[in-house]
Coordinates of C-alpha atoms in Angstrom, one line a residue:
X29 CA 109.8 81.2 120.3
X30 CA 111.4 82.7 117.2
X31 CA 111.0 80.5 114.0
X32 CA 114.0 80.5 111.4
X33 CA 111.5 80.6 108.1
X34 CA 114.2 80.6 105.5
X35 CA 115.5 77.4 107.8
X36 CA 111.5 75.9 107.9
X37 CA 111.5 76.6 104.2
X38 CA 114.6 75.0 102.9
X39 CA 113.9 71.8 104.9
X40 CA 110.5 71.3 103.9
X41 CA 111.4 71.8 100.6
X42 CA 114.1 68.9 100.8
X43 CA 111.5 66.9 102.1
X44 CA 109.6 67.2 98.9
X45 CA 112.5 66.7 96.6
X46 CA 113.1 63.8 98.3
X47 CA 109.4 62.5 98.3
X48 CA 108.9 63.2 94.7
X49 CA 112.3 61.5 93.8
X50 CA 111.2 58.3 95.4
X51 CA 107.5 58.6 94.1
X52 CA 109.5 58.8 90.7
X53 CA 111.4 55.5 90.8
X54 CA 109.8 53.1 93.4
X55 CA 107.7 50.4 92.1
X56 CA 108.2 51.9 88.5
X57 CA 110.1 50.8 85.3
X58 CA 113.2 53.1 85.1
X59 CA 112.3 53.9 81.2
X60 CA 112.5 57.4 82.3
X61 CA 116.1 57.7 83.9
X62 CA 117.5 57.9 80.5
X63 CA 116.5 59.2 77.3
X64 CA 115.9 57.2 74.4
X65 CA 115.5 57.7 70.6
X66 CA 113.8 55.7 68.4
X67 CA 116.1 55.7 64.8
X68 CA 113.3 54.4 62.9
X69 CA 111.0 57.2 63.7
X70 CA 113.0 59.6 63.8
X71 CA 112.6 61.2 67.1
X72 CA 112.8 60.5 71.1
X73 CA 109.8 58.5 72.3
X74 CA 109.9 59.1 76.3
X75 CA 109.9 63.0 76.5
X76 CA 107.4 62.6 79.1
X77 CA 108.4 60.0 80.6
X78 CA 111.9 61.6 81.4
X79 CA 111.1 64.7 82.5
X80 CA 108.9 62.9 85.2
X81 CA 111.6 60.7 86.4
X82 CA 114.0 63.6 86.8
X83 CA 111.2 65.9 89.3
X84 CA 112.6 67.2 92.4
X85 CA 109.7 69.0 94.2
X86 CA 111.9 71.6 94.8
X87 CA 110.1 75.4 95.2
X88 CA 112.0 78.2 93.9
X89 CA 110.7 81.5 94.4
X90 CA 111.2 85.5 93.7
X91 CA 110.1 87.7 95.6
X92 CA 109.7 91.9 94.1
X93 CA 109.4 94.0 96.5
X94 CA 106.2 96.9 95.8
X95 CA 107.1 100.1 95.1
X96 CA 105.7 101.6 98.4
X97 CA 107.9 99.3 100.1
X98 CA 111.1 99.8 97.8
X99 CA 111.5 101.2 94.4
X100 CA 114.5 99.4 93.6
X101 CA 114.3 96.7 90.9
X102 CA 116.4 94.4 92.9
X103 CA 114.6 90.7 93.8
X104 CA 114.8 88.5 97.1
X105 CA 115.6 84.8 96.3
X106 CA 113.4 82.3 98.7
X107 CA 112.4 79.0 99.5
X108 CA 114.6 76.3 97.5
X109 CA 115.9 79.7 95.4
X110 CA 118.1 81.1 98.6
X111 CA 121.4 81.1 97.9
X112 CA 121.4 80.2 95.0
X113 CA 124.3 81.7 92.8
X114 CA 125.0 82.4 88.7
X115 CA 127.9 84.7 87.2
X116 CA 127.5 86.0 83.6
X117 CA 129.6 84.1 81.4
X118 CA 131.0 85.2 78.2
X119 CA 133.3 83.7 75.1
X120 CA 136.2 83.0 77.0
X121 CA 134.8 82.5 80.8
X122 CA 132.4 80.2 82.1
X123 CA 130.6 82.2 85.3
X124 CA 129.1 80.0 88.3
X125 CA 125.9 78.7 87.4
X126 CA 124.2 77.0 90.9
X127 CA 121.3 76.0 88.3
X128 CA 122.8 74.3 86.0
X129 CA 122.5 71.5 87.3
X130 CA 119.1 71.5 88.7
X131 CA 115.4 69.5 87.1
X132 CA 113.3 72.9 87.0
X133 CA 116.4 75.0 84.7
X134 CA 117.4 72.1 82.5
X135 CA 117.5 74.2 78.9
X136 CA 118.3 71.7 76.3
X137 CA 119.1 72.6 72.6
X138 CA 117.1 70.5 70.2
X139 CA 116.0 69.8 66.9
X140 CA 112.1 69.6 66.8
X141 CA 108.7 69.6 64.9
X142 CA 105.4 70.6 65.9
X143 CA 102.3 68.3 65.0
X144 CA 99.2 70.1 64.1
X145 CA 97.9 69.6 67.2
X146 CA 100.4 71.3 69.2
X147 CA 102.6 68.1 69.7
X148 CA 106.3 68.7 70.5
X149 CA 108.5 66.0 68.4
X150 CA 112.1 66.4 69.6
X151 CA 114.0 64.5 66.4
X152 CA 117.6 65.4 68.0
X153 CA 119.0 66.5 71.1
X154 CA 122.5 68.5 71.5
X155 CA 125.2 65.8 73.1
X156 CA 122.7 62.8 73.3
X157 CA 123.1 61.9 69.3
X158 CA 125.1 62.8 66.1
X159 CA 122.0 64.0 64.7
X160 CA 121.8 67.8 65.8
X161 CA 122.4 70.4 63.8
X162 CA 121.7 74.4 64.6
X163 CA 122.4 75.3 61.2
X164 CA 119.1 74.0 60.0
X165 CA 120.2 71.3 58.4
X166 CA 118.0 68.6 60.2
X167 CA 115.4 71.5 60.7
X168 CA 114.3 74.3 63.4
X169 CA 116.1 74.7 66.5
X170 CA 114.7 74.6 69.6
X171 CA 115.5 74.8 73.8
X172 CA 113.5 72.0 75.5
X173 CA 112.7 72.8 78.9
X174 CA 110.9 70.7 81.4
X175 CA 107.0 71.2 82.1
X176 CA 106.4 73.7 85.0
X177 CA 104.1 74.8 87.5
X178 CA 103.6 78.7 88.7
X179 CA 102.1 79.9 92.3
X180 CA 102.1 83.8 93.4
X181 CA 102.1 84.8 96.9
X182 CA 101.1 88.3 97.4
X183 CA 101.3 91.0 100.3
X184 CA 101.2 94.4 100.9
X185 CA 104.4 95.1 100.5
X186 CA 106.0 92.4 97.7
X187 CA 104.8 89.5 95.4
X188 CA 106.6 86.1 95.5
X189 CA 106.8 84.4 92.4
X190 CA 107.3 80.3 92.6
X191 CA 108.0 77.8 90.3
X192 CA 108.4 74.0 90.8
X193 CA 109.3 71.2 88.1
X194 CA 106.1 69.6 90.6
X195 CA 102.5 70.4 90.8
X196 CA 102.0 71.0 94.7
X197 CA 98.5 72.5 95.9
X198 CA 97.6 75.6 94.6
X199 CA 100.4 75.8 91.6
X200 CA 98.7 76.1 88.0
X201 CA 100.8 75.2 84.8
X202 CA 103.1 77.8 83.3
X203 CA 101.6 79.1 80.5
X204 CA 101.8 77.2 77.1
X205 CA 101.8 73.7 79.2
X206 CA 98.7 72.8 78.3
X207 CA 96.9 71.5 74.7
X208 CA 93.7 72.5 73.2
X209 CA 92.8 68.7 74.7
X210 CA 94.1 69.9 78.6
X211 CA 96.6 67.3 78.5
X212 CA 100.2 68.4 79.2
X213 CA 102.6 69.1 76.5
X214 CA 105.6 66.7 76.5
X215 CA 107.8 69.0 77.3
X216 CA 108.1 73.0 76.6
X217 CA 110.1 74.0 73.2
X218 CA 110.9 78.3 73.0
X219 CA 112.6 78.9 69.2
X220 CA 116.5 79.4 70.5
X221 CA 117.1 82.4 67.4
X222 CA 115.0 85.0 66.2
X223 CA 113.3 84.1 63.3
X224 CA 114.8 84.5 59.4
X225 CA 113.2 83.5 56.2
X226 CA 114.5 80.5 54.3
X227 CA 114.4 80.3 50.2
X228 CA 110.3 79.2 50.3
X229 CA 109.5 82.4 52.7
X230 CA 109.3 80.2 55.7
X231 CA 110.6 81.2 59.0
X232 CA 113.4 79.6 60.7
X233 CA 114.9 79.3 63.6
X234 CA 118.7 78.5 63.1
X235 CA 122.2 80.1 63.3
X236 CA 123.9 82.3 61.2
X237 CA 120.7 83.9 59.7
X238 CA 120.4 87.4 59.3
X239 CA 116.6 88.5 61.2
X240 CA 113.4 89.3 58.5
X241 CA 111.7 92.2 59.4
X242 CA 109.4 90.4 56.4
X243 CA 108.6 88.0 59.5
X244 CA 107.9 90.9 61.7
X245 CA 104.3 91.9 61.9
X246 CA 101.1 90.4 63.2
X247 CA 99.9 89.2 59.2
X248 CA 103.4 88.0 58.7
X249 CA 103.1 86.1 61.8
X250 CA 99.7 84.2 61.0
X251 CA 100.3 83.8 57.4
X252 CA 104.1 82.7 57.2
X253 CA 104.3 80.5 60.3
X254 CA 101.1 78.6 58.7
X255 CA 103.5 77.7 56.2
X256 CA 105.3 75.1 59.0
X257 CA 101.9 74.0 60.1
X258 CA 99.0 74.5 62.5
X259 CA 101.0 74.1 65.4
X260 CA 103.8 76.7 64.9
X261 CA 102.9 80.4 65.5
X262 CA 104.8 83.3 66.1
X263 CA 106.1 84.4 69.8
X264 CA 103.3 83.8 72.4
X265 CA 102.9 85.6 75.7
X266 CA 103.9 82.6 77.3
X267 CA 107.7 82.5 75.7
X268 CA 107.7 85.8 76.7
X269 CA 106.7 85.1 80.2
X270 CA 109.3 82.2 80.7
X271 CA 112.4 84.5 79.9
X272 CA 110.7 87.2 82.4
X273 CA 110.4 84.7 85.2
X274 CA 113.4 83.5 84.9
X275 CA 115.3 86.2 84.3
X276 CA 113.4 87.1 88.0
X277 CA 114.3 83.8 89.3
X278 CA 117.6 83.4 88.4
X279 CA 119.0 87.1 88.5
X280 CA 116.9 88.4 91.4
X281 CA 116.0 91.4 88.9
X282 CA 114.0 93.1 87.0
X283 CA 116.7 94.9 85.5
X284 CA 117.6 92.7 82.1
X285 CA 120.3 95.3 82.1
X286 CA 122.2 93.5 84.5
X287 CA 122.6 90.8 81.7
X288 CA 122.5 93.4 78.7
X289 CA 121.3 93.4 75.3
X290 CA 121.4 95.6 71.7
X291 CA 119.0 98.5 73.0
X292 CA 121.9 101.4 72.6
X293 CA 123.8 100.9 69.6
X294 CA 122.8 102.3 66.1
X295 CA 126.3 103.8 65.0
X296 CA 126.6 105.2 61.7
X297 CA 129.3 107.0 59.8
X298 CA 130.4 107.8 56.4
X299 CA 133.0 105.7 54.1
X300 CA 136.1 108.2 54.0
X301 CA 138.1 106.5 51.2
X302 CA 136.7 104.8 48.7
X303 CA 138.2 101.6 47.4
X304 CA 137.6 98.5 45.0
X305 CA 137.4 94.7 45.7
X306 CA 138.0 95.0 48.9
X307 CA 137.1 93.3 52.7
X308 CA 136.9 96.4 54.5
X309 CA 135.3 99.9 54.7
X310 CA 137.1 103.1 55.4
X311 CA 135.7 105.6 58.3
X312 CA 137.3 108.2 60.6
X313 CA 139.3 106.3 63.6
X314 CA 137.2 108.7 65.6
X315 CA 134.0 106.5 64.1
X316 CA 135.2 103.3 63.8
X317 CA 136.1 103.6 67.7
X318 CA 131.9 103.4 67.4
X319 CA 131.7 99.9 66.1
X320 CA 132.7 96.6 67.7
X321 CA 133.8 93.5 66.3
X322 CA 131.7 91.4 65.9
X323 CA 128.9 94.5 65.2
X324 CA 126.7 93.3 62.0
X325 CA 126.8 96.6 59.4
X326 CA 125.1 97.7 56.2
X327 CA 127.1 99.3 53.6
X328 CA 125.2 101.5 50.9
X329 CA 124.3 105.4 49.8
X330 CA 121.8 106.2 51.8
X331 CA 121.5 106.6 55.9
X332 CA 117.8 105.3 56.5
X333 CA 117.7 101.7 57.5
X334 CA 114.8 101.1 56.0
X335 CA 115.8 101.7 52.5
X336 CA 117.2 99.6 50.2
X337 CA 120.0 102.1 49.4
X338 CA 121.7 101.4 53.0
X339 CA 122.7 97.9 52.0
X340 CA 123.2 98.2 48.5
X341 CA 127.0 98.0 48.8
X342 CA 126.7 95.0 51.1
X343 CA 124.0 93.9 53.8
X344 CA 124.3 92.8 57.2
X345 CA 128.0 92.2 57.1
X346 CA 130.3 91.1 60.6
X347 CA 133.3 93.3 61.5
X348 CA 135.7 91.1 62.1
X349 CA 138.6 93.4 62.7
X350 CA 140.2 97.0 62.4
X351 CA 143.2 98.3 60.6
X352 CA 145.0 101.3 61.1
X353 CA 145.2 103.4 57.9
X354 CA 146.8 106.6 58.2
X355 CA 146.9 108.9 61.2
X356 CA 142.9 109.8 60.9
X357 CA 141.6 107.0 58.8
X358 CA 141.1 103.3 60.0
X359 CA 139.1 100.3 57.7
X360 CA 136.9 97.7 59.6
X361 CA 137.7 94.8 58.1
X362 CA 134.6 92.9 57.3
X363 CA 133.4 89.0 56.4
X364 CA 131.7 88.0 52.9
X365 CA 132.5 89.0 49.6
X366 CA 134.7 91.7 48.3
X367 CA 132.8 95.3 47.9
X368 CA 133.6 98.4 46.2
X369 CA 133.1 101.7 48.1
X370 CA 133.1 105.5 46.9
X371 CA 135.0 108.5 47.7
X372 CA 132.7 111.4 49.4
X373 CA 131.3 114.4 47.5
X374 CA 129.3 116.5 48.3
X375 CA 125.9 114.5 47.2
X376 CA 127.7 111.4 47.2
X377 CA 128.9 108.9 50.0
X378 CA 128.2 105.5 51.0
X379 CA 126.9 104.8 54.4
X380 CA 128.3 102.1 57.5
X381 CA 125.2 101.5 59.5
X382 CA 125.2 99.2 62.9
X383 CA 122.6 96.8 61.9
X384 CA 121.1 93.6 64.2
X385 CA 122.7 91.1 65.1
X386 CA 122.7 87.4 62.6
X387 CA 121.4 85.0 64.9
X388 CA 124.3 82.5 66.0
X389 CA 126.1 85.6 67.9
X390 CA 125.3 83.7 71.3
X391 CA 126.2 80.4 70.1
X392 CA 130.0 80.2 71.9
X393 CA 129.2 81.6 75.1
X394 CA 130.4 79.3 77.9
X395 CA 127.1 79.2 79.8
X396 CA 123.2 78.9 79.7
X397 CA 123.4 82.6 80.7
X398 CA 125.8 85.6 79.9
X399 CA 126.9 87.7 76.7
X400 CA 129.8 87.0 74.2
X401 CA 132.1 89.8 75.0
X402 CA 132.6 90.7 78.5
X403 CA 135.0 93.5 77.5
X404 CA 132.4 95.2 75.8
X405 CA 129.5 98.0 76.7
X406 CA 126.4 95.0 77.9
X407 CA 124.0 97.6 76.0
X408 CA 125.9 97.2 72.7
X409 CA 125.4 92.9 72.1
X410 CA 122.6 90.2 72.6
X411 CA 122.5 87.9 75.5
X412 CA 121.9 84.7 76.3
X413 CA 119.2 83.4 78.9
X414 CA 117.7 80.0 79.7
X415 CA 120.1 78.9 76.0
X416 CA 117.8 81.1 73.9
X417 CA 119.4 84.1 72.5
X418 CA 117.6 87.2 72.6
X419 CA 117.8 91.1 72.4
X420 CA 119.5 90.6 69.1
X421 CA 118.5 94.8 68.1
X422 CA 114.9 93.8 66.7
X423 CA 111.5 93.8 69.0
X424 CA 109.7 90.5 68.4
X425 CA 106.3 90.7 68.6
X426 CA 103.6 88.5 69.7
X427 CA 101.1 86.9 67.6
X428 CA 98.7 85.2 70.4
X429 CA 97.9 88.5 71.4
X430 CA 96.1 92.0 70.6
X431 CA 96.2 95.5 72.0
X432 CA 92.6 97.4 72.2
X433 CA 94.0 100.9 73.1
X434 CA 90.8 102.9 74.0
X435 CA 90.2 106.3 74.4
X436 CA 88.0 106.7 77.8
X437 CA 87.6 110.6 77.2
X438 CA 89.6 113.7 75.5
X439 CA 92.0 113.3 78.6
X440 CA 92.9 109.9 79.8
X441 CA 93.2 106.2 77.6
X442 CA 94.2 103.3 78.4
X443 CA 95.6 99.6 76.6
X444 CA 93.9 96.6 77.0
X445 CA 95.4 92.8 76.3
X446 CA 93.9 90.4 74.7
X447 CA 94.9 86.9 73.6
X448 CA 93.7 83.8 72.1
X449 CA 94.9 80.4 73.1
X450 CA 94.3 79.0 69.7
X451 CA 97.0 81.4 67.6
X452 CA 95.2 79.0 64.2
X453 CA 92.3 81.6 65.5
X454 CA 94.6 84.8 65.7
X455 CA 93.0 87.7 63.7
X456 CA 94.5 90.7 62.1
X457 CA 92.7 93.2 62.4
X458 CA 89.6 92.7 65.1
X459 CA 89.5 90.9 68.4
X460 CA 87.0 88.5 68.1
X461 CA 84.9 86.2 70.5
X462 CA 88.4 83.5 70.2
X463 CA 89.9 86.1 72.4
X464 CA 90.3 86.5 76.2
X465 CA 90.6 89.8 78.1
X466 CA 93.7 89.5 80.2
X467 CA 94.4 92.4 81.9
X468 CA 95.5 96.2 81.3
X469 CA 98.0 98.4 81.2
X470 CA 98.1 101.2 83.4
X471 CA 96.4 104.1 82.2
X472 CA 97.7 106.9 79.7
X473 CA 96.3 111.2 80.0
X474 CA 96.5 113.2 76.8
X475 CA 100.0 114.7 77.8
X476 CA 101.3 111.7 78.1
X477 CA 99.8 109.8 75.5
X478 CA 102.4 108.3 73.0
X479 CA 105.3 108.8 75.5
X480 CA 106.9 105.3 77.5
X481 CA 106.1 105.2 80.9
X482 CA 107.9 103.1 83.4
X483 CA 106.3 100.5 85.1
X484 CA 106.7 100.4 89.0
X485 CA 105.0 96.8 90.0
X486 CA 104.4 93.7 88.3
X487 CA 100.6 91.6 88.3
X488 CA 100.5 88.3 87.4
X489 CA 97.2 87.7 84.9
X490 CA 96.7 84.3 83.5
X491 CA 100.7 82.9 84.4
X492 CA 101.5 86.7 82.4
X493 CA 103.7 89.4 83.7
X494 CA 101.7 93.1 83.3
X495 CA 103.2 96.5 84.9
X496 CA 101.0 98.0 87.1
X497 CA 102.1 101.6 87.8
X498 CA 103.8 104.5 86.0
X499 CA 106.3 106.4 87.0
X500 CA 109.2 104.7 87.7
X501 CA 112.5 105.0 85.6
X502 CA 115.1 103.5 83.8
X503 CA 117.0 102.4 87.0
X504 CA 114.0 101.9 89.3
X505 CA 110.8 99.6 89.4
X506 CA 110.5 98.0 86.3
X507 CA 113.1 99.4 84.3
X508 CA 111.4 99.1 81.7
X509 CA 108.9 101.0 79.6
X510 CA 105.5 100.8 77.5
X511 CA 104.4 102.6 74.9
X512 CA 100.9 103.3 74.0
X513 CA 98.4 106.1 72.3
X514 CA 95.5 105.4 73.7
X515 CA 94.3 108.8 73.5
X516 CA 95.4 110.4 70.4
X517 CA 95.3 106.4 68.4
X518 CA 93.1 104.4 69.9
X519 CA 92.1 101.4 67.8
X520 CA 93.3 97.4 67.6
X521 CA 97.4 97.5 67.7
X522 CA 99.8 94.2 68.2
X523 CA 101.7 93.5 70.7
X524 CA 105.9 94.0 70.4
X525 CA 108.7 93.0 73.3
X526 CA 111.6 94.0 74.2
X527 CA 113.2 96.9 72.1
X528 CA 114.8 97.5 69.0
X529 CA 118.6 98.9 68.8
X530 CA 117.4 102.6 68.8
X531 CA 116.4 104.4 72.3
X532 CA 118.3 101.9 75.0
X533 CA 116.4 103.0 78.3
X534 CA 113.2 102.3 78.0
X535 CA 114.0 98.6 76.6
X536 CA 114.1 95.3 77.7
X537 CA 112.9 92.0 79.3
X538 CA 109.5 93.7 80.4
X539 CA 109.4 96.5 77.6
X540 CA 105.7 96.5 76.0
X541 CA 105.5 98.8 72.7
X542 CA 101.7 98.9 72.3
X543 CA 101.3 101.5 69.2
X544 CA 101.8 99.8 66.2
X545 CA 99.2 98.6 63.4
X546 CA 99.1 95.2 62.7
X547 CA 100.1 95.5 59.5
X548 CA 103.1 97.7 60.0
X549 CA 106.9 96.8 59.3
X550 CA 109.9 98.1 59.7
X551 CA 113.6 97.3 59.7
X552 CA 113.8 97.0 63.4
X553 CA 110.8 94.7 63.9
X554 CA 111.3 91.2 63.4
X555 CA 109.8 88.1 65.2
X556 CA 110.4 84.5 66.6
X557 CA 108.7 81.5 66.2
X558 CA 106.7 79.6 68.9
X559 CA 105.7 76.5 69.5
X560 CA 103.1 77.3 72.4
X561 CA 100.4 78.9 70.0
X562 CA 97.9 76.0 70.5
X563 CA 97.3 76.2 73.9
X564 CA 94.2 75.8 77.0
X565 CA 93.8 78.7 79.2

């Protein structure tokens, strides 16, 4: 007798949607069906309560096939997952999104604080009160997503990923679920913006804010987010692992590309014609065919981004158009306040620099998921997944975590990750005994030490995605790369994700950069706030 499994599958799961729907409102007050806010204290009161009423049961599951079996970085979608559909949206067009609707991919925007004990207060919620604001005017914004539960299922040949807004047997709680006390956050909050600094040198988490790469180092991250309290931190493995499994689930890839973000776009060119008091800068049309609107620039004398001289005409500016000049001359037409640019000589010009994204740049996409311009190169914007915007041209790094590269002999090295589940006990310079040993990185030899090597598989250690592997590529495995010197540097290093706007390929959703001193800051490292940082293993 031949079995349909996907059939078996799909029907069982029904059976426990329907189960846990029943279990959910039988015999029980409906307090939960609806949300409710409390004006007097500021803030909802039944969270919880909500999130339970709303459960499913369904199982949704990925499945990435092992690179002996395939090398490509496309996924399978199974059990409640099959079928499933979601189109990229943009500005102007709102894609298919089969998720939308469903318990276990609800991505809420919020306002919300964090108790010291790791609390989650949601004080506004976007279409359910007059009270939101993303601006930051009633304070940090936030996407609230419902508590979730993590299996993996692996063979010889693949490893299936599932998730379910329901903890069956054998499922664990994502990462970050828990408190310090083992009792079950609320609800989950991941910061919707990369982090800026406000006028006290706090981070933020708002729209319209131009990224600090003052908020973009492992100290920065312990000693500015203590600012907001003990329960905030910087990024924590487990936001990071949220956007990588659903990114999986939802996209059946490993390929972020597919979605895009600012890993290939760090155009530069000289002002041609100087002018005064004006709302534009003159290049080459050859050069400004370089720049997009909507691109963030800095204007100033010198090419390094990390000077001061590359913005000291004007900082982080929007293009928001182009005029035709002459036959080889053509302005972009910027936002903000009149500038005054130079003619060239021949020790004298002012630089246009691409520059990262303000956050905000997500904010009128039509969709949970997708980019703002759909005309435009994918590699060349930031995207939106689950409602948080990321990829904005920074790497964010993490503050719950350490690096330990080590150098094994004069040949071969390998990275080691560590983390803490209490980021009020994150250290900046050792790993101490508040640290866990999760798992490592595959290993590095001396010729290819300080190079980025591709990732082929993906383990699951402690609810965290790790590569397992090298040798895979840009367009296979992976797709993605990490970067360690194990052999040449070995030593305590932090922990940075993603990419920055500089060397596209080996960048994205699973891109580790393990290398850098704790202390160490550039313009293209910046952060993100978390609320997970106080957390049970």
């Amino acid at each position: 007798m031949t079995v349909d499994t996907k059939k078996v599958v799909r029907v069982d799961g029904l059976a426990r949607a329907i189960t846990a729907s029943l279990n959910a409102t039988i015999g029980k007050a409906d307090t939960g069906r609806a949300l409710t806010r409390d004006d007097a204290k500021g803030e909802y009161t039944n969270i919880a309560e909500y999130w339970k009423a709303h459960r499913t049961g369904a199982v949704y599951g990925v499945q990435k096939p092992k690179w002996a079996a395939s090398n490509s970085p496309a996924c399978v979608k199974t059990r409640d997952n099959t079928g499933l559909v979601i189109e990229k949206s943009t500005n102007t067009t709102a894609g298919r999104d089969d998720y939308r609707a469903l318990n276990a991919f609800q991505c809420m925007n919020v306002n919300a604080t964090v108790g010291d004990d790791g609390r989650p207060h949601v004080t506004a919620i976007e279409g359910h009160d007059q009270h939101y604001d993303q601006y930051g005017r009633n304070g940090l914004v936030w996407i609230m997503t419902p508590p979730l539960y993590y299996a993996v299922r692996e063979t010889s040949t693949s490893l299936e990923i599932l998730i379910s807004d329901s903890k069956w047997t054998g499922f664990s709680p994502m990462p970050g679920l828990l408190l310090p006390d083992g009792t079950e956050r609320a609800c989950m909050l991941h910061a919707k913006y990369m982090a800026g600094l406000d006028a006290n040198g706090k981070p933020t988490s708002w729209s319209g804010i131009q990224p600090s790469c003052d908020f973009g180092c492992q100290n920065d991250y312990i000693d500015r987010a203590a600012k907001l309290g003990k329960g905030y931190s910087g990024l924590t493995s487990a936001d990071a692992a949220y956007i990588q499994i659903m990114l999986m689930m939802k996209w059946a890839t490993t390929n972020s590309d597919t979605l895009g973000g600012m890993f290939n776009h760090f155009k530069q060119a000289t002002v041609t014609k100087g002018e005064s008091n004006a709302h534009r800068v003159i290049v080459s049309t050859a050069d400004a065919a370089g720049f997009d609107i909507d691109n963030y620039v800095n204007v100033g004398t010198e090419g390094e981004r990390n000077n001061t001289g590359n913005h000291s005409v004007a900082e982080c500016r929007r293009i928001i158009g182009k005029t035709v000049i002459d036959a080889t001359n053509t302005a972009l037409d910027l936002d903000g306040d009149a500038i005054t640019t130079i003619n060239p000589t021949d020790n004298l010009k002012d630089y246009v620099s691409v520059m990262p994204y303000r956050t905000g740049a997500t904010d009128r996409i039509l969709g949970t998921d997708g980019i703002p311009h759909g005309e435009l190169n994918v590699l060349h914007q930031p995207i939106k997944l689950q409602n948080i915007e990321l990829f904005c041209g920074m790497y964010e790094g993490e503050q719950d975590t350490l690096i330990k590269a080590v150098k094994d002999s004069g040949t071969a090295g390998h990275c080691e990750l560590w983390k803490t589940y209490d980021t009020t006990k994150a250290n900046k310079t050792a790993i101490t005994a508040d640290y866990t040993h999760i798992g490592d990185f595959p290993g590095y030899t001396d010729k290819t030490s300080g190079q980025w090597l591709y990732g082929q598989d993906l383990s699951i250690c402690a609810g965290i995605p790790l590569p397992v592997g090298s040798g895979a590529s840009s367009a296979t495995g992976l797709c993605d790369a990490f970067g360690g010197d194990a052999v040449k540097q070995p030593g305590i290093k932090m922990h940075r994700r993603f990419g920055d706007l500089w060397d596209g390929a080996p960048f994205g959703a699973f891109a580790s950069l393990l290398r850098s001193d704790p202390a160490y800051r550039w313009w293209s490292c910046g952060g993100r706030l978390s609320a997970l940082g106080r957390s049970k293993a």
